[in-house]
Structure formats: C-alpha cells, structure tokens
XYZ file of C-alpha atoms in Angstrom:
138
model
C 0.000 0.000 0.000
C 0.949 3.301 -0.367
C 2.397 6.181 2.154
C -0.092 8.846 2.530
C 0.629 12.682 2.444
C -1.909 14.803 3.979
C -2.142 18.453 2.572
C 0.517 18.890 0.055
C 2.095 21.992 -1.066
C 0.634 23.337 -4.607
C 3.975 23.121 -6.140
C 4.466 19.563 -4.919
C 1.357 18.713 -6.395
C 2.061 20.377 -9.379
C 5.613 19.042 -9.964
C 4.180 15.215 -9.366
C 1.630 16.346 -12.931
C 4.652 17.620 -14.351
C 6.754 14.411 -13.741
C 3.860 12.164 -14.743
C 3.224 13.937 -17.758
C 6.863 13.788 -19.069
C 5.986 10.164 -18.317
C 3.335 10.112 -21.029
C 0.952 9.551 -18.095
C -2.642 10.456 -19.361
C -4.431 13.450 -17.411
C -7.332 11.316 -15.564
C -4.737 8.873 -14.292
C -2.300 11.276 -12.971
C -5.767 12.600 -10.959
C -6.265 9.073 -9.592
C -2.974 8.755 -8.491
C -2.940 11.623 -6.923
C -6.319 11.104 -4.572
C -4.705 7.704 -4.182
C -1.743 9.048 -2.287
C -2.956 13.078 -1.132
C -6.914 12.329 -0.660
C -10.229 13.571 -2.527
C -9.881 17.098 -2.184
C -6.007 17.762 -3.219
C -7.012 19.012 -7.141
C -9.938 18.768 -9.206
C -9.720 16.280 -12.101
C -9.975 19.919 -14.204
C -7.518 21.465 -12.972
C -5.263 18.359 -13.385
C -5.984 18.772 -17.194
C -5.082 22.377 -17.085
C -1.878 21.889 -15.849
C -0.993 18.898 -17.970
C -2.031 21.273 -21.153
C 0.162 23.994 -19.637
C 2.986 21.761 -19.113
C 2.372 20.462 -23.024
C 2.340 23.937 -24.112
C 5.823 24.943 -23.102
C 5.535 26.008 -19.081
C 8.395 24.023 -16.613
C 7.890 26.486 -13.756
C 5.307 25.130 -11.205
C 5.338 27.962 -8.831
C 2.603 30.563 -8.987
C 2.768 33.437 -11.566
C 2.780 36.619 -9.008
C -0.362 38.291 -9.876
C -1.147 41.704 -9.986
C -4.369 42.037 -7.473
C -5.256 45.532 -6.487
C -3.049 47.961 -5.826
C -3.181 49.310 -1.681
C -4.266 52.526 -1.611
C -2.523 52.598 2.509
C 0.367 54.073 2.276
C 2.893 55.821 5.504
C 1.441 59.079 4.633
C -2.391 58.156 4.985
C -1.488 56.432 8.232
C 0.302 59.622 9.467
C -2.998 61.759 8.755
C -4.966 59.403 10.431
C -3.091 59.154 13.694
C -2.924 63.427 12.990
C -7.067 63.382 13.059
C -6.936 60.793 15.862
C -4.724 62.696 18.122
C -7.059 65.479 17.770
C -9.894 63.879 18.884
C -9.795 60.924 20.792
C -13.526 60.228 20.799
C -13.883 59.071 17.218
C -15.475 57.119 15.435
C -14.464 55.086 11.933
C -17.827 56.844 10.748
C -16.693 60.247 11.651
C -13.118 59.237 9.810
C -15.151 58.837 7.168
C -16.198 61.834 7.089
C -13.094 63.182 6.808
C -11.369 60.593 4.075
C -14.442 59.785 1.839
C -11.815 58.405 -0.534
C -10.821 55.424 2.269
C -13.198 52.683 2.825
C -14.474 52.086 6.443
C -12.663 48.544 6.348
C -9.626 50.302 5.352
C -9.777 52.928 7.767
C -10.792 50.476 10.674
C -7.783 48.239 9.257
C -4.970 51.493 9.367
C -6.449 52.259 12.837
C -6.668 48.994 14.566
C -3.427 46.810 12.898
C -1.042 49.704 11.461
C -1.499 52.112 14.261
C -2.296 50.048 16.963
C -5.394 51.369 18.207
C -7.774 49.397 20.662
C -11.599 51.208 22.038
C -11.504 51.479 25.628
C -14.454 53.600 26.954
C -15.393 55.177 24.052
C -11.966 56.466 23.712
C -9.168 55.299 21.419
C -5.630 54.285 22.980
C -2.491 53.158 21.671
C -2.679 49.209 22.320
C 1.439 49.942 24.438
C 0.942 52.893 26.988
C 4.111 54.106 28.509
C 5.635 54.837 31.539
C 3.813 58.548 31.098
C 0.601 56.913 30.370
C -0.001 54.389 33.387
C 1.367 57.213 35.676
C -1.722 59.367 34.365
C-alpha cells in the first residue's frame, strides 16, 4: 500500500503532474494517483488537465505566476494623517473618519487604525494598544 501525504504543497502537487506527464501519463490517471496518495480534495480532475495542457504547451515552472491584485491605496502618509485626526480627537469614530477621508473605505480605515497604528476602544476612547511609563502614571 501506499504512504499517505496529507495536505501537500501546490507546487508539490504540481511538480508530481509535471513528472507524470513527461511520463506520457494520461491526465485522468495522474488525478487518480494523486487522490490515491494526497486524498479527494487535493485538485480537481480539471484542474489536473489544465496543468498537464500547460505543461504540453511549453511552461516548466510550477510555482505561482505573481499576480497583480489591487493595488493598496494605505500608504505611511495616509497612516500619518490618520493618527494626525486621531490625536485630535480621541472620541472618534471610523464613521466620523469617514467623514473626513471619503476616498478610504471604512474597512480600510478600521484596518490602518486597529493593525497599522495600533489602536484598541476602551471607553469610548481610542488608545495606543502599548501605553508608557507617562501613560499608566496618568
């Protein structure tokens, strides 16, 4: 019987179609033998016939293509105006940022304010997540 190998990496899976086709091994095969070894849900018989036609029409590299996806629209000088409109008012809201940046999302702006600049709600009042030695003295 064979070794088992639960939840492959894509490019492992990948090279295996790439082997098996330089092997002359036909498409619906190669998908057998790979739910044989990986289980049912490690590629769709499809997508097994997509990369065998890719790998027929001239592609060796099994890696992902880096894609070009959407570009950010956070950058260091949107966070700096942020924490500038936060610092001036403590007792925001991400609806009354809003307000003020109507070209920034509400995800975005809750996203800049609660991972980039570290801001947690405590009382209705917005704190840096690390107070300092100043801060717990206060």
């Amino acid at each position: 019987m064979f070794k088992t190998i639960s939840d492959p990496a894509d490019c492992e899976v990948r090279s295996v179609i790439w082997f098996l086709n330089a092997k002359n091994v036909k498409p619906a095969e190669i998908h057998r033998q790979l739910v044989q070894i990986s289980g049912e849900n490690v590629m769709t018989d499809g997508m097994v016939r997509k990369w065998v036609r890719q790998f027929n029409d001239g592609r060796t590299n099994v890696h992902d293509e880096a894609q070009s996806g959407r570009p950010s629209v956070v950058n260091d000088g949107l966070v700096a105006k942020v924490n500038e409109k936060i610092r001036e008012n403590r007792r925001f809201t991400i609806r009354i940022l809003c307000d003020e940046f109507p070209q920034i999302s509400k995800t975005v702006l809750h996203e800049i304010v609660s991972n980039r600049l570290n801001y947690r709600k405590l009382c209705s009042r917005w704190v840096p997540k690390m107070l300092t030695d100043v801060h717990e003295t206060k």
